[in-house]
Amino acid sequence: MSDTGHPPSALRARAANTLRSSTFRLAVLYVLLLGVSVGILMAFIYWSTAGYMDRQTAATIEAEIRGLAEQYRRRGLAGLSSVISERVARDPVGSSVYLLVDDNLERLAGNLDRWPTGFPGSEGWIRFRLRERGPDRAEEHAARGQVFLLRGGLRLLVGRDVRDLEATRALILDALAWGLAITAALALLGGWVMSAGVMRRLEIINQTAGKIMAGDLSRRIPLNGSGDDFDELAENLNRMLERIEQLMAGVRQVSDNIAHDLRTPLTRVRTKLELLYNELEDCENARSLAGEAIADAEEMLGTFNALLRIARIESGARRAAFARVDLGALMEDLAELYEPLAAEKGQSLTLRLDGPAQVMGDRDLLFQALVNLVDNAIKYTPPRGTIALAVASREDGVILTIRDSGPGIPPEARERVLDRFVRLDDSRSTPGSGLGLSLVKAALDLHQASIALGGDADGLLVTIRFRDARSPAA
Amino acid sequence: MRVLLIEDDRQTADYLLRGLAETGAVTDHVADGRAGLLQAASGEYDALVVDRMLPGLDGVGIVRTLRASGNRTPVLFLSALGEVDDRVAGLRAGGDDYLVKPFAFSELHARLEALLRRGKADTPETCLRVADLEMDLLKREVTRAGREIRLQPREFRLLEYLVRHADQVVTRTMLLEQVWDYHFDPQTNVIDVHISRLRSKIDKDFEPPLLQTVRGVGYMLRGA
């Protein structure tokens, strides 16, 4: 079956990740804040432009009504009618509307045919539709006016065609809406750019922290030299790391010193015991005691030597002696070395090789690490169990696996067993120093190879991955 | 056996002198590099035990000078520097073996005996013999008391090494180095299993047993 791109669940997960990312959240927050601010600003602009025109119209109409009422008071109905006719004649476009009716709503003067339907509002304003008698067709547009009651039951309507006003208002609204949309788009972009910048610097800190947690304590967070808050944070974190590294080095130094200082007198004790053993040829009991003491000293020396070997490996000095190593041949030697031991326990030890498996490394050190792993596999696998070794060459490196049919390691203990002096048997009664796997870990770290303990109740699966050694020039 | 010990650490030197005296070797001791070179150049020693770090002239310098002047006395380096490149540097300079401090005296003694034997056997042999055990190195055949013994290639190499060092103690580390060609201190009993396999082939149906275990040290193929 071929791989057809990302499965939908992966895409969903990625989308969910984006939505959850701080960059996205910050950008949205930025857009919302800026949007609200710009919205308020635009509302003010609208009020002070379109609103101003409205108020202007209202003021003109009110002034005209006052003027007409004055005419009526002074010159009576005839005077008012003639003034209205005069004004209608002066305005051929018909943007001003006049209508004077009697108490039966019969037209007395003005350029409007009928009294408009609808009732005036509380302040005497009325909105109505104006029918224009154009050359092609009749169109209607909006108008507004004020009604004034005169003595004798007469009613006067003075209004304005607000078509142009409405058009201008629509134009302003349009411009404001576009402005808001552009602002939102720019804010989104700006927010994204700004928060991405912030997030990238956080991401750098995160990545560095990840690498440090992966074991490279010498890493530091890069500063960008601007001296801003992030630089300050990075500097503080770096100082903290410095301190941690010093403390770690101190602890390690102490244990190395202890191992080193105790090793020398212990070697002397062992040598003296050996001399004693040889002196005691006639006394069998004393001789066997001396023999046991030698074995005990041997065991302690083994522990100290292992500690010091791990310390030396971790110091990285052996990398200078790296050469091309054929892991296939190494595993063949390993299988051959251990086949008799497995056979003695009735276990089957198998090896599967798959392709060339060359890496850069220290042959002795790698072999020692693998010896420790296979030694463990044989030790913990019950009689008639199986131990399967495999070497697989992949595009991106070489994978070694060691699978046994022993009791395995419970998942929660898998990380821990790679630490120094950790043994799953808490009574510490089984032989061994608990340093075997630490040495494996240190040796593999030196080779930038990863080790993973897996498997299940049916046995332990140790997987070691080497990065490709074919790419760098030999 | 005459041995020259060039070692500046008083304590180490004392133990080695005492240990070597136990084994019947006549040992001279020099603590300074230059004096050591002069003494070694006199040519009256069967083997040299040389510390790598010495006042005056370091161990590598001593051996390089000796070899340049045609002196072939076997040299065993002692060093606290145990890394591979140190070992390689020591062997390149003309050392014959390399032992990392601290070490068991028995390990040093075993290696020293191996060196002395190597010095004698300059001519390549085609046939090795210990008691009634015979190895034909050309035909890759082993017989004991005239009966053929079938060995795996690795068992053959193991036996060959033991036969070449018959009547000397060989340690597990020496076997891992010489027979398997891996250099580290095996904290495992895996070598013992190979030995017991070999033993079952060459000793099981025969008397007396040849392959003996030396407690706490290693093994010895006893021919005498």
XYZ file of C-alpha atoms in Angstrom:
698
model
C 0.000 0.000 0.000
C 1.337 3.400 -0.890
C 1.348 6.375 1.365
C -1.130 8.969 0.133
C -0.001 12.056 1.950
C -1.122 13.053 5.424
C -4.041 11.167 6.884
C -6.979 13.449 7.752
C -6.368 13.050 11.448
C -2.841 14.440 11.041
C -4.188 17.438 9.155
C -6.777 18.022 11.834
C -4.126 17.797 14.469
C -2.028 20.331 12.611
C -4.968 22.716 12.247
C -5.727 22.328 15.937
C -2.098 23.047 16.683
C -2.194 26.248 14.674
C -5.359 27.384 16.448
C -3.787 26.620 19.800
C -0.494 28.279 18.951
C 0.299 31.430 20.829
C 1.212 33.200 17.598
C -2.323 32.777 16.314
C -3.932 33.783 19.586
C -1.818 36.884 19.955
C -2.553 37.915 16.379
C -6.319 37.528 16.882
C -6.227 39.477 20.114
C -4.310 42.225 18.357
C -6.876 42.339 15.535
C -9.771 42.533 18.001
C -8.241 45.365 19.996
C -7.281 47.361 16.936
C -10.663 46.620 15.299
C -12.612 47.970 18.266
C -10.448 51.112 18.432
C -10.719 51.815 14.735
C -14.497 51.075 14.883
C -14.989 53.749 17.558
C -12.916 56.191 15.543
C -14.979 55.544 12.421
C -18.263 55.960 14.307
C -17.026 59.383 15.373
C -16.083 60.288 11.786
C -19.492 59.159 10.580
C -21.305 61.177 13.229
C -19.335 64.316 12.440
C -19.791 64.114 8.635
C -23.147 62.491 7.753
C -24.672 63.744 11.018
C -23.467 67.267 10.273
C -25.183 67.261 6.885
C -28.424 66.069 8.510
C -28.293 68.786 11.050
C -27.545 71.378 8.361
C -30.634 70.319 6.360
C -32.819 70.423 9.450
C -31.603 73.886 10.346
C -32.316 75.235 6.805
C -35.831 73.779 6.782
C -36.601 75.216 10.208
C -35.358 78.615 9.141
C -37.482 78.514 5.995
C -40.600 77.541 7.931
C -40.056 80.399 10.338
C -39.673 82.733 7.382
C -42.868 81.466 5.703
C -44.839 81.663 8.933
C -43.712 85.247 9.233
C -44.933 85.970 5.654
C -48.339 84.412 6.465
C -48.686 86.488 9.602
C -47.883 89.677 7.756
C -49.419 89.158 4.306
C -52.039 86.461 4.826
C -52.757 83.431 2.676
C -52.320 85.189 -0.665
C -48.908 86.499 0.358
C -47.810 83.059 1.553
C -48.990 81.372 -1.655
C -47.175 83.824 -3.849
C -43.959 83.457 -1.867
C -44.207 79.664 -2.131
C -44.822 79.836 -5.887
C -41.883 82.190 -6.195
C -39.640 79.840 -4.364
C -40.844 76.823 -6.359
C -40.122 78.692 -9.557
C -36.628 79.584 -8.297
C -35.836 75.913 -7.793
C -36.430 74.085 -11.084
C -34.574 70.957 -9.962
C -37.168 70.425 -7.273
C -34.805 69.721 -4.414
C -36.964 71.864 -2.155
C -40.487 70.714 -1.446
C -43.365 72.989 -0.438
C -46.996 72.163 0.146
C -49.726 74.275 1.673
C -53.071 72.574 2.299
C -56.328 73.504 3.960
C -57.990 71.510 6.696
C -59.380 69.084 4.079
C -55.852 68.450 2.838
C -56.718 70.239 -0.450
C -53.671 71.745 -2.068
C -53.509 75.504 -1.960
C -49.959 76.035 -3.153
C -46.611 74.220 -3.578
C -44.880 71.702 -5.835
C -46.190 68.531 -4.201
C -49.399 66.897 -5.486
C -50.692 65.273 -2.394
C -50.155 65.481 1.290
C -47.746 62.636 2.058
C -48.952 59.620 3.946
C -47.352 58.963 7.262
C -47.358 60.899 10.447
C -44.852 63.349 11.665
C -42.614 62.287 14.531
C -42.511 63.901 17.937
C -40.565 66.950 16.764
C -42.749 67.470 13.723
C -40.405 65.787 11.264
C -41.858 63.616 8.549
C -40.163 61.244 6.120
C -41.822 60.533 2.845
C -41.269 59.344 -0.692
C -40.987 61.857 -3.452
C -42.171 60.882 -6.926
C -40.229 62.581 -9.630
C -41.760 63.065 -12.997
C -38.749 62.322 -15.070
C -38.712 62.073 -18.857
C -38.381 58.273 -18.965
C -39.915 56.934 -15.873
C -41.176 57.932 -12.520
C -38.627 57.461 -9.759
C -39.095 57.754 -6.134
C -36.644 59.057 -3.690
C -36.493 59.896 -0.077
C -37.314 63.307 1.307
C -37.806 64.738 4.730
C -39.677 67.749 5.859
C -41.297 69.597 8.716
C -44.950 70.289 9.131
C -46.161 73.610 10.506
C -49.720 74.347 11.556
C -50.957 77.851 10.620
C -53.953 79.680 11.903
C -57.218 78.795 10.153
C -56.495 75.052 9.974
C -53.909 75.448 7.267
C -50.915 73.153 7.163
C -47.566 73.931 5.688
C -45.008 71.289 4.711
C -41.496 72.337 3.898
C -39.111 69.562 2.903
C -35.906 68.689 1.096
C -35.116 65.989 -1.341
C -32.403 64.071 0.582
C -31.350 61.900 -2.387
C -27.906 63.525 -2.627
C -27.576 63.477 1.081
C -28.371 59.760 1.215
C -25.905 59.109 -1.607
C -23.171 60.965 0.240
C -24.007 59.133 3.430
C -23.794 55.794 1.586
C -20.440 56.863 0.142
C -19.122 57.723 3.588
C -20.419 54.457 5.033
C -18.860 52.554 2.161
C -15.512 54.263 2.674
C -15.675 53.605 6.398
C -16.521 49.915 5.861
C -13.624 49.498 3.445
C -11.382 51.342 5.819
C -12.387 48.977 8.606
C -11.821 45.928 6.422
C -8.369 47.132 5.325
C -7.499 47.983 8.903
C -8.528 44.487 9.979
C -6.449 42.894 7.241
C -3.420 45.040 8.056
C -3.902 44.346 11.750
C -4.035 40.624 11.089
C -0.847 40.815 9.066
C 0.876 43.107 11.530
C -0.272 41.030 14.471
C 0.961 37.896 12.796
C 4.339 39.381 11.960
C 4.735 40.878 15.419
C 3.691 37.807 17.382
C 5.626 35.512 15.053
C 8.719 37.557 15.882
C 8.092 37.167 19.576
C 7.223 33.514 19.213
C 10.305 32.791 17.155
C 12.481 34.018 19.961
C 10.522 31.969 22.476
C 10.834 29.021 20.120
C 14.631 29.435 20.038
C 14.663 29.371 23.838
C 12.406 26.302 23.801
C 14.557 24.454 21.300
C 17.700 25.164 23.256
C 16.007 23.976 26.431
C 14.976 20.798 24.609
C 18.522 20.103 23.487
C 19.803 20.748 26.996
C 17.247 18.336 28.427
C 18.354 15.815 25.805
C 21.741 15.877 27.505
C 23.832 18.593 25.887
C 24.369 20.788 28.903
C 26.969 22.905 27.159
C 24.369 24.579 24.941
C 23.433 28.229 25.471
C 20.559 30.376 24.276
C 21.718 32.754 21.547
C 21.295 36.492 22.218
C 20.387 38.830 19.379
C 22.331 41.687 20.917
C 19.419 44.105 21.154
C 19.495 44.017 24.954
C 15.715 43.734 25.095
C 13.644 41.698 27.553
C 14.232 38.507 25.615
C 17.972 39.048 25.674
C 17.757 39.630 29.382
C 15.724 36.453 29.839
C 18.182 34.514 27.693
C 21.105 35.918 29.629
C 19.551 34.942 32.957
C 18.747 31.472 31.699
C 22.289 31.114 30.378
C 23.691 32.140 33.752
C 21.439 29.562 35.373
C 22.660 26.893 32.946
C 26.239 27.882 33.664
C 25.594 27.306 37.331
C 23.863 23.978 36.755
C 26.709 22.828 34.555
C 29.236 23.801 37.194
C 27.306 21.923 39.860
C 26.938 18.868 37.641
C 30.608 18.936 36.759
C 31.364 19.293 40.466
C 29.280 16.266 41.402
C 30.796 14.233 38.604
C 34.286 15.405 39.499
C 33.761 14.339 43.089
C 32.596 10.855 42.121
C 35.438 10.532 39.629
C 37.926 11.664 42.248
C 36.547 9.202 44.760
C 36.779 6.425 42.220
C 40.290 7.453 41.270
C 41.574 7.899 44.804
C 40.067 4.673 46.087
C 41.191 2.678 43.120
C 44.886 3.025 43.850
C 44.859 1.809 47.490
C 42.397 -0.880 46.521
C 44.791 -2.110 43.867
C 47.491 -2.262 46.528
C 45.203 -4.265 48.803
C 44.546 -6.647 45.952
C 48.255 -6.997 45.185
C 49.041 -7.629 48.853
C 46.291 -10.214 49.040
C 47.756 -11.878 45.997
C 51.171 -12.010 47.608
C 49.544 -13.360 50.755
C 47.702 -15.989 48.718
C 50.988 -17.177 47.282
C 52.676 -17.212 50.714
C 49.944 -19.398 52.158
C 50.649 -22.510 50.140
C 50.465 -24.826 53.130
C 47.379 -23.437 54.788
C 44.344 -24.232 52.667
C 41.741 -22.375 54.802
C 43.639 -19.113 54.949
C 44.348 -19.466 51.252
C 40.687 -19.744 50.316
C 39.873 -16.735 52.517
C 42.548 -14.727 50.760
C 41.106 -15.905 47.454
C 37.666 -14.639 48.412
C 39.116 -11.322 49.552
C 40.826 -11.021 46.161
C 37.510 -11.641 44.413
C 35.832 -8.951 46.550
C 38.588 -6.455 45.813
C 38.260 -7.381 42.155
C 34.562 -6.548 42.230
C 35.141 -3.142 43.846
C 37.893 -2.372 41.367
C 35.493 -3.328 38.606
C 32.984 -0.768 39.848
C 35.562 2.006 40.137
C 37.022 1.184 36.772
C 33.584 1.256 35.186
C 32.859 4.660 36.800
C 36.110 6.095 35.528
C 35.619 4.572 32.101
C 32.183 6.196 31.857
C 33.657 9.522 32.987
C 36.373 9.281 30.319
C 33.870 8.346 27.645
C 31.654 11.254 28.626
C 34.555 13.653 28.417
C 34.495 12.916 24.691
C 38.251 12.437 24.363
C 37.813 9.117 22.574
C 36.160 10.790 19.624
C 39.651 11.570 18.355
C 40.196 7.857 17.764
C 37.055 7.388 15.640
C 37.422 5.301 12.527
C 35.118 3.483 10.150
C 33.503 0.529 11.912
C 31.573 -2.246 10.240
C 28.675 -2.883 12.604
C 27.756 -6.051 10.726
C 31.179 -7.565 11.385
C 31.000 -6.317 14.971
C 27.670 -8.042 15.529
C 29.016 -11.223 13.913
C 31.921 -11.205 16.366
C 29.475 -10.562 19.178
C 27.177 -13.428 18.186
C 30.173 -15.710 17.829
C 31.531 -14.661 21.236
C 28.218 -15.246 22.992
C 26.921 -18.293 21.148
C 28.564 -20.764 23.603
C 27.198 -18.914 26.650
C 23.689 -18.924 25.198
C 24.033 -22.562 24.198
C 25.046 -23.407 27.745
C 21.712 -21.990 28.966
C 19.843 -23.742 26.157
C 19.003 -20.377 24.577
C 19.016 -19.685 20.888
C 21.078 -16.706 19.758
C 20.390 -15.539 16.224
C 21.783 -12.742 14.073
C 20.190 -11.169 11.011
C 22.263 -8.857 8.830
C 20.662 -6.578 6.290
C 22.922 -4.552 4.054
C 26.237 -2.807 4.793
C 26.318 -1.051 8.131
C 29.275 1.288 8.382
C 29.477 3.997 11.009
C 32.244 6.243 12.334
C 33.179 5.156 15.807
C 35.405 3.473 18.344
C 35.321 -0.260 17.607
C 36.371 -1.400 21.098
C 33.964 0.907 22.858
C 31.011 -0.095 20.676
C 31.831 -3.745 21.188
C 32.020 -3.263 24.933
C 28.624 -1.533 24.931
C 27.076 -4.332 22.894
C 28.730 -6.942 25.114
C 27.011 -5.365 28.116
C 23.619 -5.478 26.382
C 23.932 -9.068 25.160
C 25.345 -10.119 28.535
C 22.213 -8.719 30.182
C 19.924 -10.312 27.603
C 21.434 -13.742 28.272
C 21.453 -13.191 32.034
C 17.765 -12.265 32.250
C 16.363 -14.593 29.604
C 15.216 -17.912 31.068
C 16.647 -21.205 29.780
C 15.446 -22.181 26.305
C 14.546 -18.551 25.572
C 15.603 -16.662 22.481
C 17.901 -13.716 21.876
C 17.655 -12.162 18.426
C 20.251 -9.692 17.159
C 19.656 -7.727 13.985
C 21.435 -5.062 11.964
C 19.404 -3.101 9.440
C 20.768 -0.467 7.111
C 18.328 2.324 6.335
C 18.349 5.503 4.332
C 19.001 7.613 7.413
C 21.394 5.364 9.294
C 21.897 1.974 10.863
C 19.569 0.301 13.334
C 20.753 -2.403 15.722
C 18.198 -4.380 17.674
C 18.574 -6.846 20.507
C 15.393 -8.689 21.403
C 15.185 -11.211 24.192
C 12.414 -13.335 25.632
C 13.125 -12.410 29.238
C 10.789 -10.600 31.647
C 11.401 -7.204 30.002
C 11.604 -3.879 31.807
C 8.399 -2.155 32.978
C 7.791 1.021 30.910
C 8.103 3.356 33.906
C 11.596 2.046 34.703
C 13.003 2.184 31.181
C 14.436 5.679 31.434
C 15.802 5.079 34.903
C 17.836 1.955 34.204
C 20.208 3.970 32.028
C 21.258 6.012 35.087
C 24.250 5.140 37.186
C 23.919 2.522 39.926
C 20.269 1.855 39.130
C 19.182 -1.737 39.392
C 15.657 -2.992 39.115
C 16.322 -5.418 41.917
C 16.036 -3.003 44.851
C 17.631 -5.389 47.296
C 20.778 -5.034 45.161
C 21.536 -8.671 45.782
C 22.148 -9.756 42.207
C 25.751 -9.419 41.103
C 26.662 -6.358 39.065
C 27.324 -2.729 39.792
C 24.370 -1.166 37.982
C 26.857 0.600 35.743
C 26.608 -1.622 32.677
C 23.761 0.254 31.017
C 25.209 3.661 31.992
C 28.348 2.693 30.140
C 26.216 1.668 27.168
C 24.435 5.000 27.290
C 27.664 6.980 27.566
C 29.279 5.048 24.718
C 26.257 5.520 22.460
C 25.979 9.207 23.351
C 29.569 9.609 22.262
C 28.586 8.100 18.905
C 25.486 10.295 18.737
C 23.469 7.114 18.602
C 20.171 6.811 20.418
C 19.067 3.886 22.533
C 15.448 2.993 23.195
C 14.222 0.270 25.519
C 10.930 -1.170 24.375
C 9.142 -4.456 24.013
C 6.486 -5.889 26.280
C 5.931 -8.654 28.810
C 7.290 -11.107 26.239
C 10.742 -9.601 26.431
C 12.911 -6.565 26.087
C 13.601 -4.908 22.763
C 16.652 -2.672 22.670
C 16.821 -0.451 19.602
C 19.972 1.501 18.790
C 19.976 4.023 15.986
C 23.140 5.340 14.381
C 23.014 8.323 12.104
C 24.191 7.716 8.584
C 27.978 7.583 8.299
C 28.012 7.272 4.530
C 27.374 10.935 3.832
C 30.506 12.615 5.281
C 33.605 12.277 3.152
C 35.993 9.607 4.397
C 65.039 -13.411 34.030
C 66.461 -9.887 34.273
C 63.979 -7.053 34.236
C 64.548 -3.300 34.273
C 61.787 -1.273 35.856
C 61.681 2.419 34.954
C 59.029 3.923 37.209
C 59.053 7.166 39.206
C 56.173 6.339 41.556
C 57.792 4.943 44.707
C 54.762 2.884 45.803
C 54.168 1.223 42.451
C 57.851 0.500 42.102
C 58.011 -1.131 45.563
C 55.118 -3.453 44.843
C 56.450 -4.415 41.463
C 59.933 -5.047 42.840
C 58.538 -7.220 45.579
C 56.202 -9.076 43.252
C 58.886 -9.689 40.640
C 61.287 -10.915 43.325
C 58.612 -13.457 44.351
C 58.576 -14.862 40.848
C 62.335 -15.218 40.866
C 63.120 -12.381 38.487
C 66.163 -10.177 39.046
C 64.930 -6.634 38.848
C 66.724 -3.298 38.658
C 64.860 -0.105 39.331
C 65.432 3.404 37.962
C 63.174 6.332 38.723
C 64.403 8.799 36.110
C 63.847 8.696 32.351
C 67.360 9.602 31.215
C 69.076 7.242 33.666
C 66.603 4.557 32.590
C 67.520 4.959 28.934
C 71.246 4.647 29.703
C 70.689 1.561 31.831
C 68.380 -0.063 29.280
C 70.852 0.604 26.479
C 73.414 -1.586 28.244
C 71.398 -4.423 26.717
C 71.653 -6.868 29.577
C 67.902 -7.173 30.265
C 65.343 -9.702 29.100
C 62.469 -7.224 29.409
C 61.752 -3.583 30.258
C 58.788 -2.331 32.245
C 58.459 1.380 31.452
C 56.119 3.961 32.901
C 54.861 6.393 30.255
C 55.152 9.543 32.319
C 58.617 10.010 33.757
C 60.817 12.900 34.805
C 63.648 13.655 32.398
C 62.524 11.667 29.400
C 59.099 10.093 28.947
C 58.552 6.391 28.306
C 57.711 6.769 24.623
C 60.952 8.736 24.113
C 63.016 6.038 25.835
C 61.582 3.245 23.698
C 61.821 5.224 20.462
C 65.515 5.924 21.143
C 66.204 2.287 22.026
C 64.512 0.983 18.894
C 66.319 3.526 16.734
C 69.612 2.196 18.042
C 68.646 -1.390 17.207
C 67.791 -2.538 20.726
C 64.990 -5.137 20.511
C 64.433 -5.845 24.229
C 60.681 -6.460 24.798
C 58.958 -3.464 26.425
C 55.828 -3.409 28.519
C 54.380 0.079 28.978
C 52.662 1.067 32.192
C 50.354 4.027 32.104
C 47.519 5.773 33.835
C 46.465 6.923 30.374
C 44.167 4.202 29.188
C 42.715 5.644 26.051
C 42.989 3.976 22.694
C 45.173 6.643 21.110
C 47.586 6.500 24.073
C 47.866 2.778 23.630
C 48.389 3.189 19.898
C 51.067 5.850 20.477
C 52.873 3.531 22.908
C 52.759 0.546 20.568
C 53.817 2.639 17.554
C 56.866 3.896 19.404
C 58.007 0.274 19.662
C 56.376 -0.968 22.843
C 55.295 -4.607 22.784
C 52.427 -4.455 25.224
C 50.514 -1.895 27.216
C 49.022 -2.121 30.686
C 46.808 0.497 32.268
C 47.256 1.476 35.911
C 46.097 0.302 38.297
C 46.581 -3.324 37.419
C 46.761 -6.633 39.215
C 50.308 -7.853 39.616
C 49.275 -11.197 38.181
C 48.162 -9.456 34.975
C 51.558 -7.749 34.686
C 53.399 -10.965 35.376
C 51.362 -12.885 32.808
C 51.978 -10.257 30.150
C 55.669 -10.070 30.951
C 56.055 -13.828 30.518
C 54.168 -13.654 27.246
C 56.599 -10.966 26.056
C 59.642 -13.036 26.976
C 58.279 -16.020 25.108
C 57.529 -13.897 22.073
C 61.094 -12.622 22.089
C 62.436 -16.170 21.818
C 60.108 -17.460 19.101
C 61.344 -15.383 16.227
C 61.231 -18.088 13.601
C 57.716 -18.898 12.389
C 56.702 -22.345 13.439
C 54.411 -24.633 11.502
C 53.905 -27.128 14.266
C 53.298 -26.490 17.961
C 53.481 -29.105 20.654
C 52.594 -29.246 24.346
C 52.809 -32.617 26.067
C 50.925 -34.995 23.759
C 48.945 -32.170 22.105
C 50.032 -31.197 18.621
C 48.882 -28.342 16.421
C 49.636 -28.255 12.710
C 49.299 -24.575 11.834
C 49.381 -25.141 8.066
C 46.794 -27.887 7.884
C 44.867 -26.353 10.810
C 44.778 -29.771 12.485
C 44.934 -30.653 16.165
C 45.697 -34.050 17.586
C 46.129 -35.299 21.092
C 47.775 -38.641 21.736
C 47.457 -39.189 17.991
C 43.666 -38.723 17.958
C 42.279 -35.906 15.858
C 40.359 -33.138 17.624
C 37.947 -31.001 15.593
C 37.976 -27.316 16.515
C 36.064 -24.268 15.300
C 38.297 -21.526 13.792
C 38.010 -19.393 16.924
C 38.737 -22.373 19.188
C 41.798 -23.049 17.071
C 43.067 -19.492 17.603
C 42.328 -19.728 21.312
C 44.232 -22.975 21.622
C 47.085 -21.645 19.487
C 47.498 -18.674 21.820
C 47.410 -20.911 24.886
C 49.918 -23.316 23.364
C 52.266 -20.507 22.371
C 52.118 -19.349 25.967
C 52.170 -22.785 27.546
C 53.137 -22.837 31.217
C 52.315 -19.157 31.558
C 49.240 -17.608 33.034
C 47.099 -15.821 30.464
C 44.370 -13.485 31.657
C 40.874 -13.053 30.263
C 41.767 -9.566 29.064
C 44.786 -10.953 27.217
C 42.606 -13.547 25.536
C 40.022 -10.992 24.483
C 42.805 -8.825 23.052
C 44.775 -11.550 21.320
C 42.111 -14.012 20.201
C 39.152 -11.718 19.572
C 41.084 -8.511 18.926
C 38.952 -6.297 21.158
C 40.619 -4.133 23.770
C 38.715 -3.696 26.999
C 38.419 -5.274 30.400
C 35.671 -7.896 30.143
C 33.503 -7.818 33.276
C 31.825 -11.001 32.172
C 32.277 -14.731 32.264
C 31.849 -15.109 28.522
C 35.515 -16.059 27.977
C 35.196 -18.808 30.599
C 32.541 -20.531 28.518
C 34.837 -20.615 25.497
C 37.582 -22.065 27.667
C 35.312 -24.744 29.082
C 34.210 -25.677 25.564
C 37.808 -25.974 24.489
C 38.600 -27.920 27.606
C 35.867 -30.435 26.899
C 37.439 -31.064 23.491
C 41.093 -31.368 24.432
C 40.930 -32.686 28.004
C 37.732 -34.669 28.436
C 38.914 -38.033 27.160
C 42.549 -37.608 28.035
C 44.869 -37.656 31.022
C 46.335 -35.539 32.475
C 44.230 -32.377 32.037
C 46.254 -29.687 30.271
C 44.063 -26.582 30.519
C 43.972 -25.298 34.071
C 42.179 -22.404 35.717
C 44.353 -20.070 37.784
C 42.127 -18.679 40.441
C 41.350 -14.981 40.169
C 43.785 -14.500 37.303
C 43.109 -16.589 34.235
C 44.200 -19.824 32.649
C 47.291 -21.856 31.964
C 48.032 -24.660 29.556
C 50.365 -26.871 31.545
C 52.780 -28.947 29.521
C 55.213 -30.043 32.181
